PDB file of C-alpha atoms and ligand atoms in Angstrom:
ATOM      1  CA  UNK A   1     -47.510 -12.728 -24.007  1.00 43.00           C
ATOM      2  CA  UNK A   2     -50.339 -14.823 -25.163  1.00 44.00           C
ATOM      3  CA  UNK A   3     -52.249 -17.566 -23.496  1.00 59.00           C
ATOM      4  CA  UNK A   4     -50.189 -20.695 -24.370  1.00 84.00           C
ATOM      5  CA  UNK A   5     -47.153 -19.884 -24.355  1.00 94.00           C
ATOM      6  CA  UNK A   6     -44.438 -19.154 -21.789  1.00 96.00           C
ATOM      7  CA  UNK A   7     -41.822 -16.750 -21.968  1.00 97.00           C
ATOM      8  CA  UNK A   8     -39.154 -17.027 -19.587  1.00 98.00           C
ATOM      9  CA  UNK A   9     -35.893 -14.936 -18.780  1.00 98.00           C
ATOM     10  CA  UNK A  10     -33.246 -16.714 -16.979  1.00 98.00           C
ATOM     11  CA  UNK A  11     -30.834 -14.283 -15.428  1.00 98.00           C
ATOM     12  CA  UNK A  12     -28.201 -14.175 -12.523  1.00 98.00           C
ATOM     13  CA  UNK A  13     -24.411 -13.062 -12.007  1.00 98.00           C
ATOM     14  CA  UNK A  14     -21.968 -15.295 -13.917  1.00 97.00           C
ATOM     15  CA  UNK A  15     -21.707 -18.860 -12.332  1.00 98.00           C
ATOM     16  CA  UNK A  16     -24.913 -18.427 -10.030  1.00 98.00           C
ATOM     17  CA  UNK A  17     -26.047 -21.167 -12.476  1.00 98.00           C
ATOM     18  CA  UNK A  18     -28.374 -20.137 -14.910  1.00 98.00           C
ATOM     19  CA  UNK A  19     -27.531 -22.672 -17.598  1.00 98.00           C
ATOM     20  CA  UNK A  20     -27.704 -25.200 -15.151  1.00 98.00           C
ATOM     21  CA  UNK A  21     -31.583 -24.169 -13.939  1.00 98.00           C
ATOM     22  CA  UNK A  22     -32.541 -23.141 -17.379  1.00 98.00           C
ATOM     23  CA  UNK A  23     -32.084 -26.871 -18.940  1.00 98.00           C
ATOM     24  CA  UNK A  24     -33.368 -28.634 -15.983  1.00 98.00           C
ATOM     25  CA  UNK A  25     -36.407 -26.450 -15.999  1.00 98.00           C
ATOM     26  CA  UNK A  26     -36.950 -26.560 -19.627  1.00 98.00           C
ATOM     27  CA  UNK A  27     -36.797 -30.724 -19.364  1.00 98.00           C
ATOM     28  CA  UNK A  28     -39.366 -30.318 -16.138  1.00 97.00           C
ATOM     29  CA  UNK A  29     -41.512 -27.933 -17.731  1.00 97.00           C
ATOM     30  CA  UNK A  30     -41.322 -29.247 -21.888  1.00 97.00           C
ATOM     31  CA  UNK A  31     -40.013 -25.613 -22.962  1.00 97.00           C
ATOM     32  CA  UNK A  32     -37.453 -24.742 -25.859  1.00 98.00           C
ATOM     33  CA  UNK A  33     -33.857 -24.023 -23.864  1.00 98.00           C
ATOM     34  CA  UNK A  34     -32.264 -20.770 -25.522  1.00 98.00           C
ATOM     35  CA  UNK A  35     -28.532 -19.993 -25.160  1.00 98.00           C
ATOM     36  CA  UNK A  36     -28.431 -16.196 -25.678  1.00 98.00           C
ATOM     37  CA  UNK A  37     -24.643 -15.858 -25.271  1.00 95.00           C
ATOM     38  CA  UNK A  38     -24.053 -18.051 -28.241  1.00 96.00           C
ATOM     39  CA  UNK A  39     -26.888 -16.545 -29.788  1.00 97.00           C
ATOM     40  CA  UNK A  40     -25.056 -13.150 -29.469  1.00 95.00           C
ATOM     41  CA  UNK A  41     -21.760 -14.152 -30.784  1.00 93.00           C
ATOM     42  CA  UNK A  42     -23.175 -16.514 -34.076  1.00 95.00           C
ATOM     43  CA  UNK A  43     -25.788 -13.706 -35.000  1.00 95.00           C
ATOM     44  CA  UNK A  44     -23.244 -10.964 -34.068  1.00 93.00           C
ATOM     45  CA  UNK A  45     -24.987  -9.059 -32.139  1.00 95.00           C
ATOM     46  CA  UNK A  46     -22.605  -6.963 -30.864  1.00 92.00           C
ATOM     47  CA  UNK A  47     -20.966  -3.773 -31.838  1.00 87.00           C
ATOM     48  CA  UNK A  48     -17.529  -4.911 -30.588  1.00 88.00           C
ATOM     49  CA  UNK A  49     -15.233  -7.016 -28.530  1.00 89.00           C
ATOM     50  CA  UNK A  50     -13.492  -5.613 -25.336  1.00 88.00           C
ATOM     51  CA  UNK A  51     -10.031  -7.578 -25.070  1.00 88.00           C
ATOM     52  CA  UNK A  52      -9.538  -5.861 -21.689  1.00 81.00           C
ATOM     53  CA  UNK A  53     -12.571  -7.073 -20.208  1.00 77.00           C
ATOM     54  CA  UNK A  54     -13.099 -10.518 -22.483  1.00 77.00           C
ATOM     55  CA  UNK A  55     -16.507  -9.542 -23.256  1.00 83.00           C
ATOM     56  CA  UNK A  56     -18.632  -8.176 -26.467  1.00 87.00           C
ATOM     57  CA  UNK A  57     -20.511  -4.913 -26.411  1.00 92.00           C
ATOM     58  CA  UNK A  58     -23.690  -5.821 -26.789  1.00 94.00           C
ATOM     59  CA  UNK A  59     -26.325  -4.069 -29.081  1.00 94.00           C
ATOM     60  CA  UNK A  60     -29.091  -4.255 -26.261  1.00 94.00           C
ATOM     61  CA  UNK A  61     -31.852  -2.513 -28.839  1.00 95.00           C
ATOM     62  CA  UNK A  62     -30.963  -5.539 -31.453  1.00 96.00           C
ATOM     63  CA  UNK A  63     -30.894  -8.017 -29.063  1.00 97.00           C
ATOM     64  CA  UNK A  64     -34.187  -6.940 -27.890  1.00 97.00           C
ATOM     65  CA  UNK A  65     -35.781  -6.918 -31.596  1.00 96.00           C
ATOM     66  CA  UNK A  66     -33.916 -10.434 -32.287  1.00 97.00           C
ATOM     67  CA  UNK A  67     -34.880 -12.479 -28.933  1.00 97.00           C
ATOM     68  CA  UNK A  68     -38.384 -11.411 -29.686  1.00 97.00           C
ATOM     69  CA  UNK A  69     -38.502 -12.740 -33.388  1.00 97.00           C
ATOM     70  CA  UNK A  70     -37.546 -15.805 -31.964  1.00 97.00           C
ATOM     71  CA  UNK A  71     -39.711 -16.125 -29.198  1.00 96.00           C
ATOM     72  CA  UNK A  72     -42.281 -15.294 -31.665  1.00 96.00           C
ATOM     73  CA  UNK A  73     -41.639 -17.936 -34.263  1.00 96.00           C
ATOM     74  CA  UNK A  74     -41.246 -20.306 -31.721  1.00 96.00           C
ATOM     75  CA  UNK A  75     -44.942 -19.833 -30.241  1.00 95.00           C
ATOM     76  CA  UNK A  76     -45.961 -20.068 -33.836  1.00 95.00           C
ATOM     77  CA  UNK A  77     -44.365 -23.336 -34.536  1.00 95.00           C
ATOM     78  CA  UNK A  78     -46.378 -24.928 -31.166  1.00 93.00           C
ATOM     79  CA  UNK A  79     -43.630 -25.007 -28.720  1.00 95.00           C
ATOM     80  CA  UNK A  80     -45.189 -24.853 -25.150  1.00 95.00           C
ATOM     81  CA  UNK A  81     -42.558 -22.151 -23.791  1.00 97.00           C
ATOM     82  CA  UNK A  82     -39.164 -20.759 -23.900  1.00 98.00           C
ATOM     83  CA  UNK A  83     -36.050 -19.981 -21.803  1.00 98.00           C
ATOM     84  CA  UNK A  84     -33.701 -17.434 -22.383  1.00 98.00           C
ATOM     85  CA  UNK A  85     -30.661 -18.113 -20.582  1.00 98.00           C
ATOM     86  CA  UNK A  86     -28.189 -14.915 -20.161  1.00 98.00           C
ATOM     87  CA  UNK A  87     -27.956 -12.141 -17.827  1.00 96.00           C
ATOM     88  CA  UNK A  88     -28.789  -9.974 -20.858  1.00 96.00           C
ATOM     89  CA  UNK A  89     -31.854 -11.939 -20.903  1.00 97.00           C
ATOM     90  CA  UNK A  90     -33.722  -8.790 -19.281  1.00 96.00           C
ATOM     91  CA  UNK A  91     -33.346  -6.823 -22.740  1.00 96.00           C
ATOM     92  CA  UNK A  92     -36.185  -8.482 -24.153  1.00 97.00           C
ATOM     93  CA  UNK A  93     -39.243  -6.256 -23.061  1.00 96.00           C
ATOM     94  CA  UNK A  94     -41.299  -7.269 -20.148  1.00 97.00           C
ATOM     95  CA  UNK A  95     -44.410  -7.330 -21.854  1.00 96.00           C
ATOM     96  CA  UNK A  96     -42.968 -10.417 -24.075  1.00 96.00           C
ATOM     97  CA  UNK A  97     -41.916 -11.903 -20.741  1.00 97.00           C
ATOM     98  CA  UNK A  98     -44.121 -13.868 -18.235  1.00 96.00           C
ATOM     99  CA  UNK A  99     -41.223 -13.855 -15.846  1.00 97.00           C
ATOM    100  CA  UNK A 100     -37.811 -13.200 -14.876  1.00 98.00           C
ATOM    101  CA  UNK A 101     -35.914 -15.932 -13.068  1.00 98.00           C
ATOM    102  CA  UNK A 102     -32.750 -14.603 -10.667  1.00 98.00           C
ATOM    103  CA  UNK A 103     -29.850 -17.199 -10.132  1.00 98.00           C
ATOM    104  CA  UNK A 104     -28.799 -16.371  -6.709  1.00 98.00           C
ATOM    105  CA  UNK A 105     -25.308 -17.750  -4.605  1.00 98.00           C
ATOM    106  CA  UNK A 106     -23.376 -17.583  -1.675  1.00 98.00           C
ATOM    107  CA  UNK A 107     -20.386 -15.349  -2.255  1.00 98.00           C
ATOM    108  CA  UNK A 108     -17.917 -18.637  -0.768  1.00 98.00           C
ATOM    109  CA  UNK A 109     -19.593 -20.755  -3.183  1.00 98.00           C
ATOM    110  CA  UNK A 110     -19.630 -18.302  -5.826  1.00 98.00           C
ATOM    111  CA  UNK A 111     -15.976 -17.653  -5.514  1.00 98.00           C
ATOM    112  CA  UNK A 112     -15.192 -20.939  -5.669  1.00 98.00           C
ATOM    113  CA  UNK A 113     -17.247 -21.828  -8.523  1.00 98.00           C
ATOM    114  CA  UNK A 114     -15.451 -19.146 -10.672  1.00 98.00           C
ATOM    115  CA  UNK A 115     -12.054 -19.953 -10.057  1.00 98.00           C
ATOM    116  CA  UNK A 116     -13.206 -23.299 -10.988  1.00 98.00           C
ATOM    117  CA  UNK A 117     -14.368 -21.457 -14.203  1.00 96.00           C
ATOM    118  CA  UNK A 118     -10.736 -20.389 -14.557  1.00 97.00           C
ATOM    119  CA  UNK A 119     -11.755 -16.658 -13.765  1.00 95.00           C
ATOM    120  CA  UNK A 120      -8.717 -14.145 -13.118  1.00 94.00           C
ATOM    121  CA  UNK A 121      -8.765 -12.659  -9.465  1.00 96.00           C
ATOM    122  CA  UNK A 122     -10.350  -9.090 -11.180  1.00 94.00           C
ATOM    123  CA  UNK A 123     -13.268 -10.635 -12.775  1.00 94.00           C
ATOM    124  CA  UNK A 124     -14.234 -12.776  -9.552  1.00 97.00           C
ATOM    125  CA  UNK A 125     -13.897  -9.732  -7.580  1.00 98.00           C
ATOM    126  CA  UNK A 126     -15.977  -7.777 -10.176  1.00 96.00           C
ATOM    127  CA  UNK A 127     -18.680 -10.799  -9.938  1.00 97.00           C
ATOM    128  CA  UNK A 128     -19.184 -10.959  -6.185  1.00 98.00           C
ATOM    129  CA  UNK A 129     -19.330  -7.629  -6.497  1.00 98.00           C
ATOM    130  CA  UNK A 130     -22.704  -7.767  -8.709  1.00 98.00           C
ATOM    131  CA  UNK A 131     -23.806 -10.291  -6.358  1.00 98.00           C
ATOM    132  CA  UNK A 132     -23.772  -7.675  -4.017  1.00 98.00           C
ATOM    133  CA  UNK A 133     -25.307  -5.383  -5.197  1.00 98.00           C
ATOM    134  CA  UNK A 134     -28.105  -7.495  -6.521  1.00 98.00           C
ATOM    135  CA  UNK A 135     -27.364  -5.988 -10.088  1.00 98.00           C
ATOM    136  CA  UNK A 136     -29.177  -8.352 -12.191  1.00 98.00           C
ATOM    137  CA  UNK A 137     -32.232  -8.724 -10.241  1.00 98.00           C
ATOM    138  CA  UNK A 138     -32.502  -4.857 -10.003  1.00 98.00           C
ATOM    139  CA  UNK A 139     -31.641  -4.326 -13.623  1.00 97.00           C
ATOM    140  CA  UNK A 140     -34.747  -6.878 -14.683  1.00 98.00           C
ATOM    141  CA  UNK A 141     -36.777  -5.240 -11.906  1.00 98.00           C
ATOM    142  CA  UNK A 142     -35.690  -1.751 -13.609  1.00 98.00           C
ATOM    143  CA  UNK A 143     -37.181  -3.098 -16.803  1.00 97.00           C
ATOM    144  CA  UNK A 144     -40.145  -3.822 -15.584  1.00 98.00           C
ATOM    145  CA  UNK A 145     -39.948  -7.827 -15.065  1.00 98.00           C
ATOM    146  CA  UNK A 146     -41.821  -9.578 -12.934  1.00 97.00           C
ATOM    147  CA  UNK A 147     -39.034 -11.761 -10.815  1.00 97.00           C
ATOM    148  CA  UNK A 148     -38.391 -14.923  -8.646  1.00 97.00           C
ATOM    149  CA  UNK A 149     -35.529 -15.548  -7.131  1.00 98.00           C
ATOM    150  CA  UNK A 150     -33.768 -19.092  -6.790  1.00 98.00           C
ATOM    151  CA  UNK A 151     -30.546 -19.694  -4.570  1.00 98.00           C
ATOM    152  CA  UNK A 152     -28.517 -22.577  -5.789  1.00 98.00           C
ATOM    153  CA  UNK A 153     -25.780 -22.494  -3.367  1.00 98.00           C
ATOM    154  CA  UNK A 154     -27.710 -25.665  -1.750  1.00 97.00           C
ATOM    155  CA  UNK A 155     -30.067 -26.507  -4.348  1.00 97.00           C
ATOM    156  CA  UNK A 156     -31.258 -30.036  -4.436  1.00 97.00           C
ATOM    157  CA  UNK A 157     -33.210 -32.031  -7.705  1.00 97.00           C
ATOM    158  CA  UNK A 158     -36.383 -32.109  -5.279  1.00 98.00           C
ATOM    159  CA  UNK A 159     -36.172 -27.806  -5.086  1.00 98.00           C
ATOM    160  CA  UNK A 160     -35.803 -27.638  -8.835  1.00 98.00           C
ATOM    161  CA  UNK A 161     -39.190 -29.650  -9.406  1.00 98.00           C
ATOM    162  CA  UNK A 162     -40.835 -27.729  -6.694  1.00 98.00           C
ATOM    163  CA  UNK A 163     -39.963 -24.620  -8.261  1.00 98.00           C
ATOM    164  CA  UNK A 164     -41.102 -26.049 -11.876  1.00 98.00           C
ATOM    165  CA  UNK A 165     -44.181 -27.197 -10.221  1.00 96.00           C
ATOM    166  CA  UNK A 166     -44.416 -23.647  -8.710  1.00 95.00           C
ATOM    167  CA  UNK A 167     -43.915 -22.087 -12.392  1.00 95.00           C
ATOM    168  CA  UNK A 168     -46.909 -24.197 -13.715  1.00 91.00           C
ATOM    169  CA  UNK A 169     -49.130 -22.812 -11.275  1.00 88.00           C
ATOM    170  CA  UNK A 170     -48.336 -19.309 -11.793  1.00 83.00           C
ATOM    171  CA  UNK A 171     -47.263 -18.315 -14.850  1.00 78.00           C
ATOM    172  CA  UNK A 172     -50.479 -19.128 -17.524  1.00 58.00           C
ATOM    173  CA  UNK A 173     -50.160 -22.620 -19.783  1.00 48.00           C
TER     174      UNK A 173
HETATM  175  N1  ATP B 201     -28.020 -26.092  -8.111  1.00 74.04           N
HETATM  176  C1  ATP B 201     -26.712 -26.302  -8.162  1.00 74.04           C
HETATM  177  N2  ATP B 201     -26.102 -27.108  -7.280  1.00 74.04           N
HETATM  178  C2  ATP B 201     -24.783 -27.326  -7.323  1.00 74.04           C
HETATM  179  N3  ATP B 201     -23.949 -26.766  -8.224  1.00 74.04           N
HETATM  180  C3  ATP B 201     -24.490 -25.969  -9.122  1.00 74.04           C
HETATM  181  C4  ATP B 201     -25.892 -25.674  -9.147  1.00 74.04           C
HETATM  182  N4  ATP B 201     -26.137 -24.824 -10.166  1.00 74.04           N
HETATM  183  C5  ATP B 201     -24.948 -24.614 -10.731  1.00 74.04           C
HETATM  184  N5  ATP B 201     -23.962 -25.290 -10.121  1.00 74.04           N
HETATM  185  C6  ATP B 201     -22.553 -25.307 -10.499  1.00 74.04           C
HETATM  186  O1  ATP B 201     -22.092 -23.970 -10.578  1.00 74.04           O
HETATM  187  C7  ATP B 201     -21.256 -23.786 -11.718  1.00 74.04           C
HETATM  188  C8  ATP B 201     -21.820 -22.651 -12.547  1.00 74.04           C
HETATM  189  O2  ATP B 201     -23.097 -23.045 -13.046  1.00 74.04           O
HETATM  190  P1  ATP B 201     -23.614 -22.504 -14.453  1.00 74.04           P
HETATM  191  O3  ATP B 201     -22.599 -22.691 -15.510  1.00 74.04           O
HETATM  192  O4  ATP B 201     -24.967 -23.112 -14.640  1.00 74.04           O
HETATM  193  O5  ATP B 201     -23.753 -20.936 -14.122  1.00 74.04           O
HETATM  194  P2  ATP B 201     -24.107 -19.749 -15.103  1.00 74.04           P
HETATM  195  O6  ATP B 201     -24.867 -18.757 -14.274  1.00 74.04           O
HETATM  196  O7  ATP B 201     -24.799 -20.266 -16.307  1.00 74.04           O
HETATM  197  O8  ATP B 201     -22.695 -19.169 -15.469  1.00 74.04           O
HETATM  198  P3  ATP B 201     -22.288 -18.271 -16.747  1.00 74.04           P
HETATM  199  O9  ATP B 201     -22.860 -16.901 -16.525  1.00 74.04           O
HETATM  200  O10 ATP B 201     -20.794 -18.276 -16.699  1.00 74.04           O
HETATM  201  O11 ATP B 201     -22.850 -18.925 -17.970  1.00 74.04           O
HETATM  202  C9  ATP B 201     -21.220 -25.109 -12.449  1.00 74.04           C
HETATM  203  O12 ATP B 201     -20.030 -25.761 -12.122  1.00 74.04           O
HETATM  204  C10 ATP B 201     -22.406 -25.885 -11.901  1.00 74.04           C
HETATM  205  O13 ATP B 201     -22.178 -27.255 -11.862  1.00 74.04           O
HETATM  206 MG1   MG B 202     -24.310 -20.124 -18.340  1.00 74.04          MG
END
């Protein structure tokens, strides 16, 4: 990390709203928004695709090398800060991040908000189930990322600004 530039990971179990936090923060805060899940899929990072579970095997080492490239060419083309938004967000190495954001939910909200998502009954149960177990947040905690959680289930525009005010303060700009 250098002075100058922000680096931030946006993680959380599927439909805690990530993408939803990431843009509004990176509007409130003047940093680059990053979609790593289409990232993954148009630079094909991934070794396969599992039909079974509707998701691509990631190639965690590449997507480490590849989310720092562009982290890196994005500090050197004067962007303030970036987001990476995915719960694979955690693969890029903590001492490239500043910190690791953790979408959190209430299980009756999250269940509703992936049905609403179209989610089979499996993959909901498999969800709440990382929501749970905290999964995400330990996995970036594993990796050595600094983290903040946010719970959405209530969130209001006035707690998203706080929290971007919050950011300013502690991460270095
Ligand atoms: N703060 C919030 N208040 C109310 N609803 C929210 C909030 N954040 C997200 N949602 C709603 O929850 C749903 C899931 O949000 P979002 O798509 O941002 O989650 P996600 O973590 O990015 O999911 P995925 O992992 O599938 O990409 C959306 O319908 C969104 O409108
Ligand atoms: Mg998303």
């Amino acid at each position: 990390m250098k002075r100058g530039f922000v680096t931030l990971l946006m993680t959380g179990t599927p439909g805690t709203g990530k993408t939803t936090l990431a843009k509004k923060l990176s509007l409130l805060l003047g940093y680059t928004y990053f979609d790593v899940n289409s990232f993954i899929k148009d630079a094909h990072i991934y070794s396969s695709y599992d039909r079974k579970r509707r998701s691509y095997v990631v190639d965690t080492a590449e997507l480490a090398s590849e989310l720092l490239k562009v982290s890196e060419k994005a500090m050197k083309t004067g962007q303030k800060g970036i987001i990476f938004d995915s719960h694979l967000s955690h693969y890029l190495p903590s001492r490239h991040a500043d910190l690791c954001l953790v979408t959190t939910c209430s299980l009756k909200k999250l269940r509703q908000r992936l049905l609403r998502k179209g989610y089979a009954a499996a993959k909901v149960r498999e969800n709440l189930d990382a929501e749970i177990f905290d999964t995400c947040a330990s996995e970036a905690a594993e990796s050595g990322h600094k983290t903040l959680k946010f719970d959405t289930t209530k969130a209001k525009n006035s707690d998203v600004v706080s929290l971007a005010a919050k950011l300013k303060k502690q991460v270095r700009t």
